[in-house]
PDB file of C-alpha atoms and ligand atoms in Angstrom:
ATOM      1  CA  MET A   1      -8.821   0.488  55.732  1.00 50.00           C
ATOM      2  CA  SER A   2      -7.161   1.442  52.479  1.00 57.00           C
ATOM      3  CA  GLY A   3      -6.821  -2.129  51.045  1.00 68.00           C
ATOM      4  CA  ALA A   4     -10.479  -3.042  51.613  1.00 78.00           C
ATOM      5  CA  LEU A   5     -12.757  -3.774  48.658  1.00 77.00           C
ATOM      6  CA  PRO A   6     -15.479  -1.201  47.925  1.00 78.00           C
ATOM      7  CA  PRO A   7     -18.877  -2.145  49.359  1.00 84.00           C
ATOM      8  CA  GLU A   8     -21.103  -4.323  47.145  1.00 86.00           C
ATOM      9  CA  PRO A   9     -23.549  -1.573  46.137  1.00 86.00           C
ATOM     10  CA  ALA A  10     -20.598   0.471  44.870  1.00 90.00           C
ATOM     11  CA  ILE A  11     -19.382  -2.477  42.765  1.00 92.00           C
ATOM     12  CA  ALA A  12     -22.853  -2.965  41.346  1.00 93.00           C
ATOM     13  CA  GLU A  13     -22.993   0.738  40.492  1.00 93.00           C
ATOM     14  CA  LEU A  14     -19.583   0.537  38.745  1.00 94.00           C
ATOM     15  CA  GLN A  15     -20.715  -2.473  36.771  1.00 95.00           C
ATOM     16  CA  ALA A  16     -23.875  -0.667  35.708  1.00 95.00           C
ATOM     17  CA  GLN A  17     -21.824   2.350  34.628  1.00 96.00           C
ATOM     18  CA  TYR A  18     -19.520   0.087  32.665  1.00 96.00           C
ATOM     19  CA  GLN A  19     -22.477  -1.544  30.925  1.00 97.00           C
ATOM     20  CA  ARG A  20     -23.934   1.846  30.026  1.00 97.00           C
ATOM     21  CA  LEU A  21     -20.593   2.970  28.574  1.00 97.00           C
ATOM     22  CA  LEU A  22     -20.305  -0.232  26.573  1.00 97.00           C
ATOM     23  CA  GLN A  23     -23.810   0.209  25.199  1.00 97.00           C
ATOM     24  CA  ARG A  24     -23.032   3.781  24.240  1.00 97.00           C
ATOM     25  CA  LEU A  25     -19.847   2.693  22.467  1.00 96.00           C
ATOM     26  CA  GLU A  26     -21.743   0.032  20.565  1.00 95.00           C
ATOM     27  CA  ALA A  27     -24.422   2.526  19.586  1.00 96.00           C
ATOM     28  CA  ASN A  28     -21.735   4.938  18.377  1.00 96.00           C
ATOM     29  CA  GLU A  29     -20.097   2.198  16.308  1.00 94.00           C
ATOM     30  CA  ARG A  30     -23.468   1.337  14.721  1.00 93.00           C
ATOM     31  CA  GLU A  31     -24.077   5.000  13.967  1.00 95.00           C
ATOM     32  CA  PHE A  32     -20.588   5.367  12.504  1.00 94.00           C
ATOM     33  CA  ARG A  33     -21.182   2.409  10.198  1.00 94.00           C
ATOM     34  CA  ARG A  34     -24.603   3.671   9.188  1.00 95.00           C
ATOM     35  CA  LEU A  35     -23.173   7.080   8.272  1.00 96.00           C
ATOM     36  CA  GLY A  36     -20.192   5.540   6.482  1.00 95.00           C
ATOM     37  CA  ARG A  37     -22.494   3.353   4.409  1.00 95.00           C
ATOM     38  CA  ALA A  38     -24.645   6.370   3.579  1.00 96.00           C
ATOM     39  CA  VAL A  39     -21.546   8.229   2.325  1.00 95.00           C
ATOM     40  CA  TRP A  40     -20.626   5.289   0.079  1.00 94.00           C
ATOM     41  CA  ARG A  41     -24.210   5.081  -1.219  1.00 95.00           C
ATOM     42  CA  VAL A  42     -24.204   8.759  -2.132  1.00 96.00           C
ATOM     43  CA  GLN A  43     -20.824   8.371  -3.803  1.00 95.00           C
ATOM     44  CA  GLU A  44     -21.961   5.389  -5.872  1.00 95.00           C
ATOM     45  CA  ASP A  45     -25.193   7.187  -6.862  1.00 95.00           C
ATOM     46  CA  GLU A  46     -23.173  10.176  -7.942  1.00 96.00           C
ATOM     47  CA  ARG A  47     -20.762   7.980  -9.908  1.00 96.00           C
ATOM     48  CA  ARG A  48     -23.718   6.277 -11.603  1.00 95.00           C
ATOM     49  CA  ARG A  49     -25.217   9.651 -12.550  1.00 96.00           C
ATOM     50  CA  LEU A  50     -21.903  10.995 -13.864  1.00 96.00           C
ATOM     51  CA  ALA A  51     -21.247   7.785 -15.809  1.00 96.00           C
ATOM     52  CA  ARG A  52     -24.630   8.061 -17.548  1.00 95.00           C
ATOM     53  CA  GLU A  53     -24.155  11.741 -18.227  1.00 95.00           C
ATOM     54  CA  LEU A  54     -20.725  11.163 -19.752  1.00 95.00           C
ATOM     55  CA  HIS A  55     -21.994   8.318 -21.882  1.00 94.00           C
ATOM     56  CA  ASP A  56     -25.285   9.829 -23.011  1.00 94.00           C
ATOM     57  CA  GLY A  57     -24.289  13.501 -23.100  1.00 95.00           C
ATOM     58  CA  LEU A  58     -20.662  14.020 -24.039  1.00 95.00           C
ATOM     59  CA  GLY A  59     -20.413  10.587 -25.677  1.00 94.00           C
ATOM     60  CA  GLN A  60     -23.421  11.157 -27.938  1.00 95.00           C
ATOM     61  CA  ASN A  61     -22.195  14.599 -28.943  1.00 96.00           C
ATOM     62  CA  LEU A  62     -18.766  13.257 -29.859  1.00 96.00           C
ATOM     63  CA  THR A  63     -20.393  10.510 -31.921  1.00 95.00           C
ATOM     64  CA  ALA A  64     -22.451  13.137 -33.751  1.00 96.00           C
ATOM     65  CA  LEU A  65     -19.361  15.303 -34.275  1.00 96.00           C
ATOM     66  CA  LYS A  66     -17.425  12.386 -35.757  1.00 94.00           C
ATOM     67  CA  HIS A  67     -20.327  11.711 -38.096  1.00 95.00           C
ATOM     68  CA  ARG A  68     -20.467  15.366 -39.220  1.00 95.00           C
ATOM     69  CA  LEU A  69     -16.730  15.453 -39.884  1.00 95.00           C
ATOM     70  CA  GLY A  70     -17.121  12.313 -41.980  1.00 94.00           C
ATOM     71  CA  GLN A  71     -19.858  14.019 -44.006  1.00 95.00           C
ATOM     72  CA  ILE A  72     -17.614  17.027 -44.641  1.00 94.00           C
ATOM     73  CA  GLY A  73     -14.861  14.668 -45.769  1.00 93.00           C
ATOM     74  CA  SER A  74     -17.127  13.003 -48.296  1.00 93.00           C
ATOM     75  CA  GLN A  75     -17.840  16.382 -49.913  1.00 94.00           C
ATOM     76  CA  LEU A  76     -14.180  17.284 -50.474  1.00 93.00           C
ATOM     77  CA  THR A  77     -12.716  17.170 -53.976  1.00 93.00           C
ATOM     78  CA  PRO A  78      -9.689  14.908 -54.610  1.00 91.00           C
ATOM     79  CA  GLN A  79      -7.543  18.063 -54.937  1.00 93.00           C
ATOM     80  CA  GLN A  80      -8.240  19.219 -51.358  1.00 91.00           C
ATOM     81  CA  THR A  81      -5.606  16.947 -49.869  1.00 92.00           C
ATOM     82  CA  ASP A  82      -4.436  19.470 -47.274  1.00 93.00           C
ATOM     83  CA  VAL A  83      -7.942  19.944 -45.880  1.00 92.00           C
ATOM     84  CA  ARG A  84      -8.479  16.173 -45.946  1.00 94.00           C
ATOM     85  CA  ASP A  85      -5.332  15.597 -43.865  1.00 94.00           C
ATOM     86  CA  ARG A  86      -6.432  18.101 -41.267  1.00 95.00           C
ATOM     87  CA  LEU A  87      -9.921  16.663 -41.233  1.00 95.00           C
ATOM     88  CA  GLU A  88      -8.577  13.180 -40.671  1.00 94.00           C
ATOM     89  CA  THR A  89      -6.480  14.424 -37.754  1.00 95.00           C
ATOM     90  CA  ALA A  90      -9.616  16.013 -36.286  1.00 95.00           C
ATOM     91  CA  MET A  91     -11.560  12.776 -36.751  1.00 95.00           C
ATOM     92  CA  ALA A  92      -8.834  10.748 -35.072  1.00 96.00           C
ATOM     93  CA  LEU A  93      -8.832  13.166 -32.128  1.00 96.00           C
ATOM     94  CA  CYS A  94     -12.578  12.857 -31.948  1.00 96.00           C
ATOM     95  CA  ALA A  95     -12.381   9.042 -31.901  1.00 96.00           C
ATOM     96  CA  THR A  96      -9.804   9.143 -29.077  1.00 97.00           C
ATOM     97  CA  ALA A  97     -11.940  11.554 -27.062  1.00 97.00           C
ATOM     98  CA  LEU A  98     -14.946   9.261 -27.566  1.00 96.00           C
ATOM     99  CA  GLU A  99     -13.009   6.193 -26.430  1.00 95.00           C
ATOM    100  CA  ASP A 100     -11.673   8.079 -23.376  1.00 96.00           C
ATOM    101  CA  THR A 101     -15.174   9.241 -22.499  1.00 96.00           C
ATOM    102  CA  ARG A 102     -16.535   5.704 -22.715  1.00 94.00           C
ATOM    103  CA  SER A 103     -13.783   4.171 -20.630  1.00 92.00           C
ATOM    104  CA  LEU A 104     -14.061   6.918 -18.009  1.00 94.00           C
ATOM    105  CA  SER A 105     -17.786   6.280 -17.863  1.00 95.00           C
ATOM    106  CA  ARG A 106     -17.231   2.524 -17.407  1.00 92.00           C
ATOM    107  CA  LEU A 107     -14.599   3.179 -14.775  1.00 91.00           C
ATOM    108  CA  LEU A 108     -16.960   5.357 -12.770  1.00 94.00           C
ATOM    109  CA  ARG A 109     -19.747   2.802 -12.782  1.00 94.00           C
ATOM    110  CA  PRO A 110     -19.959   0.000 -15.344  1.00 94.00           C
ATOM    111  CA  PRO A 111     -23.555  -0.341 -16.576  1.00 93.00           C
ATOM    112  CA  ILE A 112     -23.209  -4.136 -16.557  1.00 95.00           C
ATOM    113  CA  LEU A 113     -23.343  -4.102 -12.740  1.00 96.00           C
ATOM    114  CA  ASP A 114     -26.708  -2.328 -12.686  1.00 94.00           C
ATOM    115  CA  ASP A 115     -28.135  -4.010 -15.774  1.00 94.00           C
ATOM    116  CA  LEU A 116     -27.033  -7.636 -15.348  1.00 95.00           C
ATOM    117  CA  GLY A 117     -25.778  -7.957 -11.767  1.00 95.00           C
ATOM    118  CA  LEU A 118     -22.672  -9.056  -9.890  1.00 96.00           C
ATOM    119  CA  GLU A 119     -21.690 -12.286 -11.632  1.00 96.00           C
ATOM    120  CA  PRO A 120     -21.613 -10.890 -15.189  1.00 97.00           C
ATOM    121  CA  ALA A 121     -19.871  -7.779 -13.830  1.00 97.00           C
ATOM    122  CA  LEU A 122     -17.123  -9.882 -12.192  1.00 97.00           C
ATOM    123  CA  ASN A 123     -16.656 -11.866 -15.396  1.00 97.00           C
ATOM    124  CA  TRP A 124     -16.421  -8.597 -17.285  1.00 96.00           C
ATOM    125  CA  LEU A 125     -13.715  -7.323 -14.881  1.00 96.00           C
ATOM    126  CA  ALA A 126     -11.766 -10.547 -15.321  1.00 97.00           C
ATOM    127  CA  ARG A 127     -11.983 -10.373 -19.116  1.00 96.00           C
ATOM    128  CA  GLY A 128     -10.824  -6.755 -18.996  1.00 94.00           C
ATOM    129  CA  LEU A 129      -7.704  -7.692 -17.042  1.00 95.00           C
ATOM    130  CA  GLN A 130      -7.064 -10.619 -19.322  1.00 95.00           C
ATOM    131  CA  ASP A 131      -7.347  -8.460 -22.432  1.00 94.00           C
ATOM    132  CA  THR A 132      -5.283  -5.516 -21.200  1.00 92.00           C
ATOM    133  CA  ILE A 133      -2.523  -7.247 -19.208  1.00 91.00           C
ATOM    134  CA  GLY A 134      -2.594 -10.639 -20.896  1.00 92.00           C
ATOM    135  CA  VAL A 135      -2.784 -12.478 -17.569  1.00 95.00           C
ATOM    136  CA  ASP A 136      -4.875 -15.616 -17.305  1.00 96.00           C
ATOM    137  CA  VAL A 137      -7.886 -14.968 -15.031  1.00 97.00           C
ATOM    138  CA  VAL A 138     -10.126 -17.766 -13.788  1.00 97.00           C
ATOM    139  CA  VAL A 139     -13.458 -16.879 -12.184  1.00 98.00           C
ATOM    140  CA  GLU A 140     -15.238 -19.277  -9.828  1.00 98.00           C
ATOM    141  CA  ILE A 141     -18.580 -18.189  -8.453  1.00 97.00           C
ATOM    142  CA  GLU A 142     -20.743 -20.559  -6.465  1.00 94.00           C
ATOM    143  CA  ALA A 143     -24.519 -20.301  -6.427  1.00 92.00           C
ATOM    144  CA  LEU A 144     -25.288 -17.380  -4.125  1.00 90.00           C
ATOM    145  CA  PRO A 145     -28.394 -16.113  -2.403  1.00 90.00           C
ATOM    146  CA  LEU A 146     -29.979 -12.975  -3.820  1.00 91.00           C
ATOM    147  CA  LEU A 147     -27.719 -10.091  -2.774  1.00 93.00           C
ATOM    148  CA  ASP A 148     -28.946  -6.534  -2.457  1.00 92.00           C
ATOM    149  CA  GLY A 149     -27.477  -3.851  -4.692  1.00 93.00           C
ATOM    150  CA  GLU A 150     -25.277  -2.421  -1.962  1.00 94.00           C
ATOM    151  CA  LEU A 151     -23.613  -5.744  -1.182  1.00 95.00           C
ATOM    152  CA  GLN A 152     -23.131  -6.390  -4.899  1.00 96.00           C
ATOM    153  CA  THR A 153     -21.468  -2.998  -5.260  1.00 97.00           C
ATOM    154  CA  LEU A 154     -19.221  -3.671  -2.267  1.00 97.00           C
ATOM    155  CA  LEU A 155     -18.082  -7.037  -3.647  1.00 97.00           C
ATOM    156  CA  PHE A 156     -17.586  -5.540  -7.087  1.00 97.00           C
ATOM    157  CA  ARG A 157     -15.427  -2.682  -5.768  1.00 96.00           C
ATOM    158  CA  VAL A 158     -13.279  -5.040  -3.680  1.00 97.00           C
ATOM    159  CA  ALA A 159     -12.784  -7.351  -6.677  1.00 97.00           C
ATOM    160  CA  GLN A 160     -12.029  -4.362  -8.909  1.00 96.00           C
ATOM    161  CA  GLU A 161      -9.298  -3.045  -6.608  1.00 96.00           C
ATOM    162  CA  ALA A 162      -7.791  -6.489  -6.020  1.00 96.00           C
ATOM    163  CA  LEU A 163      -7.722  -7.328  -9.738  1.00 96.00           C
ATOM    164  CA  ASN A 164      -6.290  -3.890 -10.523  1.00 94.00           C
ATOM    165  CA  ASN A 165      -3.529  -4.529  -8.008  1.00 94.00           C
ATOM    166  CA  ALA A 166      -2.832  -7.943  -9.484  1.00 95.00           C
ATOM    167  CA  GLY A 167      -2.606  -6.332 -12.926  1.00 94.00           C
ATOM    168  CA  LYS A 168      -0.622  -3.287 -11.856  1.00 93.00           C
ATOM    169  CA  HIS A 169       1.814  -4.638  -9.265  1.00 94.00           C
ATOM    170  CA  ALA A 170       1.953  -8.434  -9.279  1.00 94.00           C
ATOM    171  CA  ARG A 171       3.354  -9.308 -12.712  1.00 93.00           C
ATOM    172  CA  ALA A 172       1.378 -12.497 -12.308  1.00 94.00           C
ATOM    173  CA  GLN A 173       0.853 -15.239 -14.861  1.00 94.00           C
ATOM    174  CA  SER A 174      -2.500 -16.267 -13.514  1.00 96.00           C
ATOM    175  CA  VAL A 175      -5.133 -14.921 -11.165  1.00 97.00           C
ATOM    176  CA  LEU A 176      -8.025 -16.699  -9.497  1.00 98.00           C
ATOM    177  CA  LEU A 177     -11.148 -14.805  -8.481  1.00 98.00           C
ATOM    178  CA  ARG A 178     -13.407 -16.829  -6.230  1.00 98.00           C
ATOM    179  CA  LEU A 179     -16.707 -15.973  -4.587  1.00 98.00           C
ATOM    180  CA  VAL A 180     -18.320 -18.461  -2.232  1.00 97.00           C
ATOM    181  CA  GLN A 181     -20.688 -18.531   0.680  1.00 95.00           C
ATOM    182  CA  ARG A 182     -19.871 -20.397   3.903  1.00 91.00           C
ATOM    183  CA  GLU A 183     -22.246 -20.435   6.869  1.00 90.00           C
ATOM    184  CA  GLY A 184     -23.808 -17.054   6.239  1.00 91.00           C
ATOM    185  CA  VAL A 185     -20.505 -15.415   5.311  1.00 95.00           C
ATOM    186  CA  LEU A 186     -19.541 -14.350   1.804  1.00 97.00           C
ATOM    187  CA  GLN A 187     -15.918 -14.890   0.916  1.00 97.00           C
ATOM    188  CA  LEU A 188     -14.265 -13.164  -1.988  1.00 98.00           C
ATOM    189  CA  GLN A 189     -10.761 -14.354  -2.778  1.00 98.00           C
ATOM    190  CA  VAL A 190      -8.295 -12.984  -5.271  1.00 98.00           C
ATOM    191  CA  ILE A 191      -5.180 -15.104  -5.585  1.00 98.00           C
ATOM    192  CA  ASP A 192      -2.258 -14.312  -7.853  1.00 97.00           C
ATOM    193  CA  ASP A 193       1.044 -16.062  -8.502  1.00 96.00           C
ATOM    194  CA  GLY A 194       2.952 -12.814  -8.917  1.00 95.00           C
ATOM    195  CA  ARG A 195       5.899 -11.270  -7.148  1.00 95.00           C
ATOM    196  CA  GLY A 196       4.101 -10.599  -3.868  1.00 95.00           C
ATOM    197  CA  PHE A 197       4.968  -7.902  -1.340  1.00 92.00           C
ATOM    198  CA  ASP A 198       5.441  -7.262   2.338  1.00 88.00           C
ATOM    199  CA  ALA A 199       1.984  -7.966   3.728  1.00 77.00           C
ATOM    200  CA  ALA A 200       2.891  -6.302   7.041  1.00 79.00           C
ATOM    201  CA  VAL A 201       3.006  -3.019   5.156  1.00 72.00           C
ATOM    202  CA  ALA A 202      -0.345  -3.817   3.581  1.00 65.00           C
ATOM    203  CA  ALA A 203      -1.881  -4.490   7.004  1.00 65.00           C
ATOM    204  CA  THR A 204      -1.242  -0.911   8.063  1.00 67.00           C
ATOM    205  CA  ALA A 205      -1.946   0.725   4.697  1.00 58.00           C
ATOM    206  CA  GLY A 206      -4.596   3.408   5.126  1.00 56.00           C
ATOM    207  CA  GLY A 207      -6.426   5.670   2.728  1.00 54.00           C
ATOM    208  CA  SER A 208      -6.448   4.529  -0.859  1.00 78.00           C
ATOM    209  CA  GLY A 209      -6.390   1.034  -2.350  1.00 90.00           C
ATOM    210  CA  LEU A 210      -6.124  -1.701   0.235  1.00 91.00           C
ATOM    211  CA  GLY A 211      -6.759   0.685   3.132  1.00 90.00           C
ATOM    212  CA  GLY A 212      -9.943   2.008   1.537  1.00 91.00           C
ATOM    213  CA  MET A 213     -11.050  -1.539   0.832  1.00 93.00           C
ATOM    214  CA  ARG A 214     -10.560  -2.545   4.461  1.00 93.00           C
ATOM    215  CA  GLU A 215     -12.430   0.511   5.743  1.00 92.00           C
ATOM    216  CA  ARG A 216     -15.318  -0.042   3.385  1.00 94.00           C
ATOM    217  CA  LEU A 217     -15.594  -3.716   4.374  1.00 96.00           C
ATOM    218  CA  ARG A 218     -15.612  -2.777   8.042  1.00 94.00           C
ATOM    219  CA  LEU A 219     -18.705  -0.625   7.512  1.00 95.00           C
ATOM    220  CA  TYR A 220     -20.533  -3.812   6.509  1.00 95.00           C
ATOM    221  CA  GLY A 221     -19.121  -5.890   9.359  1.00 94.00           C
ATOM    222  CA  GLY A 222     -16.572  -7.461   7.009  1.00 96.00           C
ATOM    223  CA  THR A 223     -12.842  -8.045   7.158  1.00 96.00           C
ATOM    224  CA  LEU A 224      -9.878  -8.084   4.793  1.00 95.00           C
ATOM    225  CA  GLU A 225      -7.064 -10.588   5.074  1.00 94.00           C
ATOM    226  CA  ILE A 226      -3.919 -10.442   2.947  1.00 94.00           C
ATOM    227  CA  ARG A 227      -1.271 -13.095   2.805  1.00 93.00           C
ATOM    228  CA  SER A 228       1.710 -12.193   0.715  1.00 92.00           C
ATOM    229  CA  SER A 229       5.449 -12.422   0.718  1.00 88.00           C
ATOM    230  CA  PRO A 230       8.033 -11.186  -1.756  1.00 89.00           C
ATOM    231  CA  GLY A 231       8.254 -13.777  -4.522  1.00 89.00           C
ATOM    232  CA  GLY A 232       5.414 -15.854  -3.138  1.00 89.00           C
ATOM    233  CA  GLY A 233       2.284 -14.411  -4.747  1.00 95.00           C
ATOM    234  CA  THR A 234      -0.627 -12.751  -2.987  1.00 95.00           C
ATOM    235  CA  ARG A 235      -3.795 -14.169  -1.461  1.00 96.00           C
ATOM    236  CA  LEU A 236      -6.448 -11.658  -0.595  1.00 96.00           C
ATOM    237  CA  ARG A 237      -9.635 -12.648   1.175  1.00 97.00           C
ATOM    238  CA  ALA A 238     -12.558 -10.387   1.995  1.00 98.00           C
ATOM    239  CA  THR A 239     -15.319 -11.756   4.202  1.00 97.00           C
ATOM    240  CA  ILE A 240     -18.718 -10.168   4.616  1.00 96.00           C
ATOM    241  CA  PRO A 241     -21.541 -11.480   6.786  1.00 95.00           C
ATOM    242  CA  LEU A 242     -24.776 -11.882   4.831  1.00 91.00           C
ATOM    243  CA  ASP A 243     -26.647 -10.503   7.785  1.00 82.00           C
ATOM    244  CA  PRO A 244     -24.457  -7.755   9.283  1.00 62.00           C
ATOM    245  CA  GLY A 245     -26.752  -7.760  12.335  1.00 56.00           C
TER     246      GLY A 245
HETATM  247  N1  ADP B   1      -1.309  -8.291  -5.818  1.00 65.58           N
HETATM  248  C1  ADP B   1      -0.211  -7.584  -5.489  1.00 65.58           C
HETATM  249  N2  ADP B   1       1.027  -8.015  -5.861  1.00 65.58           N
HETATM  250  C2  ADP B   1       2.134  -7.316  -5.544  1.00 65.58           C
HETATM  251  N3  ADP B   1       2.121  -6.167  -4.841  1.00 65.58           N
HETATM  252  C3  ADP B   1       0.929  -5.674  -4.455  1.00 65.58           C
HETATM  253  C4  ADP B   1      -0.289  -6.349  -4.754  1.00 65.58           C
HETATM  254  N4  ADP B   1      -1.315  -5.634  -4.215  1.00 65.58           N
HETATM  255  C5  ADP B   1      -0.742  -4.575  -3.616  1.00 65.58           C
HETATM  256  N5  ADP B   1       0.590  -4.576  -3.751  1.00 65.58           N
HETATM  257  C6  ADP B   1       1.551  -3.608  -3.168  1.00 65.58           C
HETATM  258  O1  ADP B   1       0.906  -2.900  -2.129  1.00 65.58           O
HETATM  259  C7  ADP B   1       0.920  -1.510  -2.387  1.00 65.58           C
HETATM  260  C8  ADP B   1      -0.360  -0.866  -1.890  1.00 65.58           C
HETATM  261  O2  ADP B   1      -1.469  -1.227  -2.703  1.00 65.58           O
HETATM  262  P1  ADP B   1      -2.734  -0.259  -2.771  1.00 65.58           P
HETATM  263  O3  ADP B   1      -3.134   0.087  -1.372  1.00 65.58           O
HETATM  264  O4  ADP B   1      -3.764  -0.910  -3.617  1.00 65.58           O
HETATM  265  O5  ADP B   1      -2.190   1.065  -3.429  1.00 65.58           O
HETATM  266  P2  ADP B   1      -1.819   1.374  -4.975  1.00 65.58           P
HETATM  267  O6  ADP B   1      -2.371   0.253  -5.818  1.00 65.58           O
HETATM  268  O7  ADP B   1      -2.509   2.661  -5.250  1.00 65.58           O
HETATM  269  O8  ADP B   1      -0.321   1.460  -5.019  1.00 65.58           O
HETATM  270  C9  ADP B   1       1.142  -1.393  -3.880  1.00 65.58           C
HETATM  271  O9  ADP B   1       1.763  -0.177  -4.226  1.00 65.58           O
HETATM  272  C10 ADP B   1       2.026  -2.594  -4.181  1.00 65.58           C
HETATM  273  O10 ADP B   1       3.363  -2.289  -3.902  1.00 65.58           O
HETATM  274 MG1   MG B   2      -4.326  -0.449  -5.678  1.00 65.58          MG
END
């Protein structure tokens, strides 16, 4: 009979197969996340190393060079105006190169995150945005449990991208950065009152910026939610379980 159900042992066997497949999928997902997190760890370690090298190597040498040029300048006679002009140009170039080196180093991995931890690092990010863009940034951080370095880095990178976006795209007057913990879940919110954008586009954005943020959060069992509309500001919320299980 073609319409008859398969015999019970066959159903049991199908169910067992289904369970095995499900388990394998779950194991693959865990492995994928573990590998993804390892890639991020290596990348952050490398950034930290490069940041130190830039600061302590190239940065120190440029400082020494500036100092030497200053010494040469102090030995010039008042008549050597032409040489003095050229020397001053060289010193200005040197100062710019030193400033660029320092900001590149901070961009790669700000030492404040490793030396003082997440909260000072978030305040530092907020101050940076305030000083460069002139937007008013309020930071609210509730008392948090002790977070490991990886989670701190994750939260820092999400906040960094969200604040950069608020500075670069939103034309906001004020931004709120909030970090709280609710029932074992960390919530990082970045809310701006800027011009907003089509959040449907953001939901599918892959690769850089928001897409990268979403992918990175997923590796830690987290999610990214964006509510935005043209003219209506942007509310971004990242959630990360404290115990990704
Ligand atoms: N806070 C924001 N306010 C307004 N527009 C935003 C905001 N954040 C993101 N966007 C829009 O979403 C786009 C994608 O952002 P993102 O993925 O970070 O890429 P990128 O910053 O490199 O352009 C931006 O180009 C911008 O148009
Ligand atoms: Mg961006």
